[in-house]
Coordinates of C-alpha atoms in Angstrom, one line a residue:
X1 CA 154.5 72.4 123.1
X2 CA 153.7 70.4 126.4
X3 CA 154.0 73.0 128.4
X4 CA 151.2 75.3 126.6
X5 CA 149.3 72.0 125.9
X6 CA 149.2 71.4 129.9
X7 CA 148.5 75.1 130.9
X8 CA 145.5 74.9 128.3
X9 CA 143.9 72.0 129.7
X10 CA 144.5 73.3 133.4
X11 CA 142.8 76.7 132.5
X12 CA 139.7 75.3 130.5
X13 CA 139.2 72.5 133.9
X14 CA 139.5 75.5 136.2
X15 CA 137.3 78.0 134.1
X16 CA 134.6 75.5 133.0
X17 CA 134.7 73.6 136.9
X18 CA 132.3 76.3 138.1
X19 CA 128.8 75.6 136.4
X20 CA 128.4 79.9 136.2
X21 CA 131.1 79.7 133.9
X22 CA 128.5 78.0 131.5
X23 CA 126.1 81.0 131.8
X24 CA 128.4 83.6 131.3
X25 CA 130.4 82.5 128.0
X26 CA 127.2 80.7 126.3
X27 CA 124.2 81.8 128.7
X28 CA 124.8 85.4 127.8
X29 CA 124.7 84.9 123.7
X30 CA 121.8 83.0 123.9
X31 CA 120.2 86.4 125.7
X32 CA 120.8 88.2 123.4
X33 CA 119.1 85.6 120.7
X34 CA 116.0 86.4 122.5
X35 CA 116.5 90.2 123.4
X36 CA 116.6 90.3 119.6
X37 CA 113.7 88.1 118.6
X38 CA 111.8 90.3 121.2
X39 CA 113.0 93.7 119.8
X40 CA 112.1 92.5 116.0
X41 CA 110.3 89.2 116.1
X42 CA 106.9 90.2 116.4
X43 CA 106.8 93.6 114.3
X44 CA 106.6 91.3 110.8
X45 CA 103.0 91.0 109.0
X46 CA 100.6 92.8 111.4
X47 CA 97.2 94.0 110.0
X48 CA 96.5 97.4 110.1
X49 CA 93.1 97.6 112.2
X50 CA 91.7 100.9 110.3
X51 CA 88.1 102.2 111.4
X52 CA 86.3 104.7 108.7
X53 CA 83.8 107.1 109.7
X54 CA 81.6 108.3 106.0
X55 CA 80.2 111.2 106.6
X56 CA 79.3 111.4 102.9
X57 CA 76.5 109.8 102.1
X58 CA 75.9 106.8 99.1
X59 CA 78.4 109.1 96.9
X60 CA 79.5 106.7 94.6
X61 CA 83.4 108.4 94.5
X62 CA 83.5 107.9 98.4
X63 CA 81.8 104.3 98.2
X64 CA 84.8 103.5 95.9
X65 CA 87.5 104.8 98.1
X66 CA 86.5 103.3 100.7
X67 CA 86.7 100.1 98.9
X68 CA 89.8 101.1 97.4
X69 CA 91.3 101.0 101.2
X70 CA 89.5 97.6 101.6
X71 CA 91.3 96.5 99.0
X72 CA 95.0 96.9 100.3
X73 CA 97.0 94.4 101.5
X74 CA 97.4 93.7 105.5
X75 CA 94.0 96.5 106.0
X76 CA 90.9 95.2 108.0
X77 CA 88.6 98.2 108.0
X78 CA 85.4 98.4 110.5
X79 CA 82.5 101.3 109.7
X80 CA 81.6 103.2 112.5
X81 CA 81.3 107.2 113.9
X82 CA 83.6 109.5 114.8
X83 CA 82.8 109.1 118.7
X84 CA 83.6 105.4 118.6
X85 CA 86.6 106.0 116.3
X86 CA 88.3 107.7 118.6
X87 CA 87.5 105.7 121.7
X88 CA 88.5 102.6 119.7
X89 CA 91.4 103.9 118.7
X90 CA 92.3 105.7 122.4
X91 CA 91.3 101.8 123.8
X92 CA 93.6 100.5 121.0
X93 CA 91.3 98.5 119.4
X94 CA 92.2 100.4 116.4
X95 CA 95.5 101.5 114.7
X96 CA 94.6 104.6 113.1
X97 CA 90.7 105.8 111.1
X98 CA 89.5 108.1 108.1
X99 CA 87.3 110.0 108.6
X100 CA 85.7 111.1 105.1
X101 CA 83.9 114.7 105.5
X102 CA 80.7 115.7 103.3
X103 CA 81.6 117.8 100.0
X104 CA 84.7 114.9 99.8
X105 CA 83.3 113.5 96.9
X106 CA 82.1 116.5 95.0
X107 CA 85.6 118.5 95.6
X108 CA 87.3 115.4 93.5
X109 CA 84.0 116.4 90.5
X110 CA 85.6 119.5 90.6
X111 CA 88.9 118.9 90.1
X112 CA 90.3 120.0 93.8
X113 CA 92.4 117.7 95.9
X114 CA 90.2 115.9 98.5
X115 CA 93.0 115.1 101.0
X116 CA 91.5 118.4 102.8
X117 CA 88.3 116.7 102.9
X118 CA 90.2 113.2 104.7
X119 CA 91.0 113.5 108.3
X120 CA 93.9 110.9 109.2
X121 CA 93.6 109.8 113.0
X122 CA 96.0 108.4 115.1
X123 CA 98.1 108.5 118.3
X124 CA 100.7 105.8 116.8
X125 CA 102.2 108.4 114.1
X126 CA 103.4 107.9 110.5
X127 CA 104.1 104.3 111.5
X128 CA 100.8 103.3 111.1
X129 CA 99.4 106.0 109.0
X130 CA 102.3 106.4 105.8
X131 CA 101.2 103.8 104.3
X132 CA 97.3 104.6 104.0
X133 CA 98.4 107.8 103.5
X134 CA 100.3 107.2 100.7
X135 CA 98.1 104.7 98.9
X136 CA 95.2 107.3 99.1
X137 CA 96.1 110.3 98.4
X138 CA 97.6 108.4 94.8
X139 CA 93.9 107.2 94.8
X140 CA 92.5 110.8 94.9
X141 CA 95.1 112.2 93.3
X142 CA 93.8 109.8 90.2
X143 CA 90.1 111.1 90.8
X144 CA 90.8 114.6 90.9
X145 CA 92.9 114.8 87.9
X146 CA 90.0 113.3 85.9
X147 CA 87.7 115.9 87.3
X148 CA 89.8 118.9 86.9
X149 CA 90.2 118.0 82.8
X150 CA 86.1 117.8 82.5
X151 CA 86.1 121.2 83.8
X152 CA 82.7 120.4 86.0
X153 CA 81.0 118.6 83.1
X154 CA 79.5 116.0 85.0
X155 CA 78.5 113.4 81.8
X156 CA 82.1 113.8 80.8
X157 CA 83.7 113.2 84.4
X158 CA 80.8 110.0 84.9
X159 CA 82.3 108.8 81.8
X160 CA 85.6 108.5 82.5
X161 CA 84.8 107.7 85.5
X162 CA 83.3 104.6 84.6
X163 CA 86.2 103.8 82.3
X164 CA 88.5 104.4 85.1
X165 CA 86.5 102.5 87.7
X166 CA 86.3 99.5 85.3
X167 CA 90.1 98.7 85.6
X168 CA 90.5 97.6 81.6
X169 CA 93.9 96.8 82.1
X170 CA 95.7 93.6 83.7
X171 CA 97.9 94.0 86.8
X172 CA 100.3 91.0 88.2
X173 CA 101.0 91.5 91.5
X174 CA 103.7 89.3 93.1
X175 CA 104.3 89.5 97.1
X176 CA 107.7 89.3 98.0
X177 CA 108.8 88.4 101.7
X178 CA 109.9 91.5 104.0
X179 CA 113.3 89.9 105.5
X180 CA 114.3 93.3 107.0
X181 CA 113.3 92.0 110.6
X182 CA 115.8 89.0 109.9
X183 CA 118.4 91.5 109.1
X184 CA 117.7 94.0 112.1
X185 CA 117.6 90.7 114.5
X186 CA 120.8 89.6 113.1
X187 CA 122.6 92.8 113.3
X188 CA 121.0 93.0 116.8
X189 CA 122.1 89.6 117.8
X190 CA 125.8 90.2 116.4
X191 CA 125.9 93.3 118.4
X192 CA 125.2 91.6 121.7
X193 CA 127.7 88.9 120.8
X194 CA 130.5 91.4 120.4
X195 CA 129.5 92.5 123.7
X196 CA 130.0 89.5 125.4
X197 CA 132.8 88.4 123.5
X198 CA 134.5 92.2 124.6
X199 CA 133.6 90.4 128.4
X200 CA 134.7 86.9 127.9
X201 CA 138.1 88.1 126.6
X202 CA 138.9 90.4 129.9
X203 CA 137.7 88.0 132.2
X204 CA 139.6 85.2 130.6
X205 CA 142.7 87.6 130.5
X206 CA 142.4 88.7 134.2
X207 CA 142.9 84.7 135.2
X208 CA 147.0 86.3 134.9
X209 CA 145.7 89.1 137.7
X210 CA 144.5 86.6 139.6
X211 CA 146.9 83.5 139.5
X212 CA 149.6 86.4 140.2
X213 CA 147.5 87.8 143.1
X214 CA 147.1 84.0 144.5
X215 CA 150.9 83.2 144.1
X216 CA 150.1 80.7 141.7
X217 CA 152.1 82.6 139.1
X218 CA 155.5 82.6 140.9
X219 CA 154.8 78.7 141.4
X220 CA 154.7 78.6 138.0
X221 CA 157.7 80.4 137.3
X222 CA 159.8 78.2 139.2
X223 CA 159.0 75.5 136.8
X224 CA 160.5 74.9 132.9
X225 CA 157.8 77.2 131.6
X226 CA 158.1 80.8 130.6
X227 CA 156.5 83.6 130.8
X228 CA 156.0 83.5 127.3
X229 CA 154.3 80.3 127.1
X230 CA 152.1 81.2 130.2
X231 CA 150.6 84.3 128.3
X232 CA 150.4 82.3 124.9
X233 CA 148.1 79.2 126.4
X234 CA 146.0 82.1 128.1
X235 CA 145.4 83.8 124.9
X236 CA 144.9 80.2 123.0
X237 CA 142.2 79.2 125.8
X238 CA 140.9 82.8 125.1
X239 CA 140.4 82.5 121.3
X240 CA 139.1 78.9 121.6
X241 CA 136.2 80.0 124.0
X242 CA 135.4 82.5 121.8
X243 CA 135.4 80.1 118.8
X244 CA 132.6 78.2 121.2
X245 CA 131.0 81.4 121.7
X246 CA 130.1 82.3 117.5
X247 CA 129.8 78.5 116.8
X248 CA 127.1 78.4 119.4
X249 CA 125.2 81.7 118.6
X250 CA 125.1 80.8 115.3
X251 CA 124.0 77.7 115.8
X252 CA 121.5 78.8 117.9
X253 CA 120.5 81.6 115.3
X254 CA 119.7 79.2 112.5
X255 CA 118.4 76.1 113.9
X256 CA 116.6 76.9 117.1
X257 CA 115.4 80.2 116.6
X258 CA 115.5 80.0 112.4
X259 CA 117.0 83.6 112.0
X260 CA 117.2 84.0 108.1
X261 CA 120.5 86.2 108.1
X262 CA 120.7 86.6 104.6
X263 CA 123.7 85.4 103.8
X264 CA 125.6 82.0 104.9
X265 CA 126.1 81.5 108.2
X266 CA 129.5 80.0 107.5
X267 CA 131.0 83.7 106.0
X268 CA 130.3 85.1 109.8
X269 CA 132.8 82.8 111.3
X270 CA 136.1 84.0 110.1
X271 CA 135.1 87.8 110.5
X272 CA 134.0 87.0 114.4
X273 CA 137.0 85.6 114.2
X274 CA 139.3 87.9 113.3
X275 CA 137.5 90.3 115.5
X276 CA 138.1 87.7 118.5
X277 CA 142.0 88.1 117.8
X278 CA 141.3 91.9 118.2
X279 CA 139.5 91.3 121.2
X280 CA 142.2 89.1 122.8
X281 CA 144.9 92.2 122.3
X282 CA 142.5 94.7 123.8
X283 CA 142.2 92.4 127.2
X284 CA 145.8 91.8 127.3
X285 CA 146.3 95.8 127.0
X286 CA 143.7 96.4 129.9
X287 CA 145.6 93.4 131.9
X288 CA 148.9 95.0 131.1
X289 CA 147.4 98.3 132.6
X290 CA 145.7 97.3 135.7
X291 CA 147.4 96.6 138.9
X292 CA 144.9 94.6 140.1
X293 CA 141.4 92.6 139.4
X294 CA 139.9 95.6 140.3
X295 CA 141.0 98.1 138.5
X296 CA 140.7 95.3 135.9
X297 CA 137.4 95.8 135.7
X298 CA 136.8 98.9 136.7
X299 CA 138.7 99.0 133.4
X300 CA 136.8 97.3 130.9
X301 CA 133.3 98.9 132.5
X302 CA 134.7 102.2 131.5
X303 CA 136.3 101.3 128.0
X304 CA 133.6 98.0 126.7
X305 CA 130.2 99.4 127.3
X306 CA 130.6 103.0 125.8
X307 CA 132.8 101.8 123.1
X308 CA 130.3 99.5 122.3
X309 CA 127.4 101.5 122.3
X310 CA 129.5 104.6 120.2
X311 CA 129.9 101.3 117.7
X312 CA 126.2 100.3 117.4
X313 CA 126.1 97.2 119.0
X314 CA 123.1 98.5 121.0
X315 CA 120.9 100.2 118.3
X316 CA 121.3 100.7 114.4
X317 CA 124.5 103.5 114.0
X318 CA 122.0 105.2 111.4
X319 CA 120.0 107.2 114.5
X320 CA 123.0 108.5 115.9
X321 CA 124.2 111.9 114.6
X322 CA 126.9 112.1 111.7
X323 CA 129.9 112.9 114.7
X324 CA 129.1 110.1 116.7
X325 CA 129.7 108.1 113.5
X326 CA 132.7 109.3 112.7
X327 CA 134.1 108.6 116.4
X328 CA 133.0 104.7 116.0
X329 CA 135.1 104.8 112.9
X330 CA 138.0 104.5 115.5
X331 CA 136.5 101.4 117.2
X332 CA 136.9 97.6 116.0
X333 CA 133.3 97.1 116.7
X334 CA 132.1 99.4 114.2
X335 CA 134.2 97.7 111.4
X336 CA 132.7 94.2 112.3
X337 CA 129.5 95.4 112.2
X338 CA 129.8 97.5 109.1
X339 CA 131.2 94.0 107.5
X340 CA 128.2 92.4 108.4
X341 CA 125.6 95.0 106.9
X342 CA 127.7 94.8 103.6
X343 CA 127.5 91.0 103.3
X344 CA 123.5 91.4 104.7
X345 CA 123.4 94.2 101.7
X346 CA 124.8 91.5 98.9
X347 CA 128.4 92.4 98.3
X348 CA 130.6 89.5 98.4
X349 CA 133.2 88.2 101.1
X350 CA 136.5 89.2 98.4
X351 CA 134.7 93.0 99.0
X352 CA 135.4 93.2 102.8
X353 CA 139.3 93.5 102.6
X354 CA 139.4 96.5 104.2
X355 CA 137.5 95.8 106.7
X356 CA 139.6 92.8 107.7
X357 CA 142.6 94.4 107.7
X358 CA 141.2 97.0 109.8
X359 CA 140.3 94.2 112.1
X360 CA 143.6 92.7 111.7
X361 CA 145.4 96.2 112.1
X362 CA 143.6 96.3 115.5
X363 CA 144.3 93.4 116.3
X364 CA 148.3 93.6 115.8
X365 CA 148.3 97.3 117.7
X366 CA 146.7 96.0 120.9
X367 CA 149.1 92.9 120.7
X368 CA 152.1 95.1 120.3
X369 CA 151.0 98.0 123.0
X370 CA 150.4 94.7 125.4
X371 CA 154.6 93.3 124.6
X372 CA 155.6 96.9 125.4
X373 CA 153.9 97.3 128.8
X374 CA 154.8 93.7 130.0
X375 CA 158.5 94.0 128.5
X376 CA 158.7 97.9 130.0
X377 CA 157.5 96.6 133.7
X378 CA 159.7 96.7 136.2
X379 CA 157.5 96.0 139.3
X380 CA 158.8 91.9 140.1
X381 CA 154.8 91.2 140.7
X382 CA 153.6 92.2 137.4
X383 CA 154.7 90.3 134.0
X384 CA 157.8 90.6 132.6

């Protein structure tokens, strides 16, 4: 125990001595805090900046629709002509514009949908445009039908009209707080992490490369302490700088950059965890593999960064196709993540056993596949 208690000290002084060592293992996180906050912190609560163009007239239908779009939430509309719509919106001083064409009003006295007689513009897409879309063509859809059961009498259709315009019945409306940017900046941020907990945990591993390719190593061997204990303070100083790592970002999450994640920050901590372990086995399997620094990390270029990308640590899995899915299935990333969107979707923490013993089933088959290499070695300079 004072063996691994002294080779755990030493490792920490000599890792944390150089001041870049501080960048890396919490510098990095705290990037990807802000990559997300960039990605998703400022989509939440914009105003749709709509421009409507009446071609028209004082028709009373068409006054009323256009103060039925007035009326939505998060919708500043400005009057103006078609020229100046579509230079305002081409200069982007507008999101999108209606353009309402003559006839409009009199197709919904008929009883024919008016959407035909509504031009939508836009160069932003469905993004800015489904929701006006939606709420409008409802709107007509209302007018028409009234018109199509008078059958052209126009007394009749002013009538109920009227009745219709006057709103005789009471509606509550309660506004409830869109937290799916939260979610998609914690997913985000968690996917970064993983990342750089992938990094940390090969280039904590590779200090046995190094203090082998120094000599340092056989010093070491000449002493009381094992091999055995050597590899076992390397992967206690690996889990513990890990530990710093979650502890940190989640720290940083909730009280610097007040990420609401949805659920408590404390249930993250022993899945990251658990992950970590996983982690750990998967450096020690690259270390076990490589001959040298070098091919070290040649090594975990070629196996973290697509692995982790395949796994959605980059970008929601949901846009990738159904067999790129599949694949991640294979990957510890994708289970950590997948843990997270259940807890962020408001199952409890007793529903994620599967997933941690996936974790943990990882985690115990890169351990084993490590033993094997080291105990199968034969080469005097590698581990034994």
């Amino acid at each position: 125990m004072t063996d691994i208690l002294w080779l755990i000290r030493k490792t920490l002084r000599n890792t944390f001595r150089n001041k870049s060592s501080w960048l890396v293992y919490l510098g990095l996180p705290l990037v990807g805090i802000l990559i997300s906050s960039l990605l998703y912190g400022s989509t939440n609560g914009n105003t749709l900046r709509i421009g409507i163009v009446n071609n028209d007239g004082n028709q009373v239908i068409t006054q009323d629709a256009i103060k039925f779009i007035e009326g939505l939430n998060q919708i500043k509309i400005t009057m103006t002509d078609e020229k100046s719509l579509r230079s305002d919106i081409a200069s982007n001083k507008l999101d999108s514009g209606l353009v309402f064409k003559q006839g409009f009003a009199d197709s919904l006295r008929t009883g024919s949908h008016g959407e035909a007689q509504v031009d939508i513009v836009s160069v932003k897409g469905a993004q800015v445009t489904a929701y006006v879309k939606s709420m409008l063509q409802n709107y007509i859809g209302n007018v028409a039908a009234i018109g199509k059961g008078t059958q052209g009498n126009e007394a009749t259709f002013d009538k109920l009209y009227a009745e219709y315009s006057a709103h005789n019945f009471k509606l509550n409306a309660e506004t409830i707080e869109d937290t799916s940017n939260q979610k998609d900046m914690t997913y985000q941020t968690i996917g970064f992490l993983v990342t750089f907990m992938l990094f940390s945990a090969v280039n904590l591993s590779e200090l046995i490369l190094k203090e082998k390719e120094s000599r340092t190593f056989l010093r070491l061997m000449t002493s009381p302490i094992s091999a055995r204990t050597y590899v076992l303070s390397n992967v206690i100083v690996n889990v513990l700088i890990m530990l710093l790592q979650i502890v940190f970002t989640l720290f940083m999450m909730k009280n610097v950059f007040h990420i609401d994640s949805g659920i408590p920050y404390a249930q993250f901590i022993p899945v990251l965890l658990l992950f970590a372990l996983a982690a750990v086995g998967l450096s020690l399997v690259m270390v076990a593999f490589a001959k040298s620094t070098a091919g070290a990390g040649a090594m975990q270029n070629l196996i973290i960064v697509p692995t982790c990308m395949l796994s959605g640590c980059f970008f929601p899995m949901e846009i990738m196709p159904d067999s790129i899915q599949k694949i991640s299935n294979f990957l510890p990333q994708h289970w950590l993540l997948d843990a997270i969107n259940k807890l962020q979707s408001g199952e409890t923490f007793g529903n994620l056993g599967l997933n941690l013993a996936i974790l943990f089933g990882f985690a115990v088959a890169f351990s084993l596949i490590a033993i094997y290499r080291f105990s199968r070695n034969n080469d005097t300079r590698m581990f034994v």
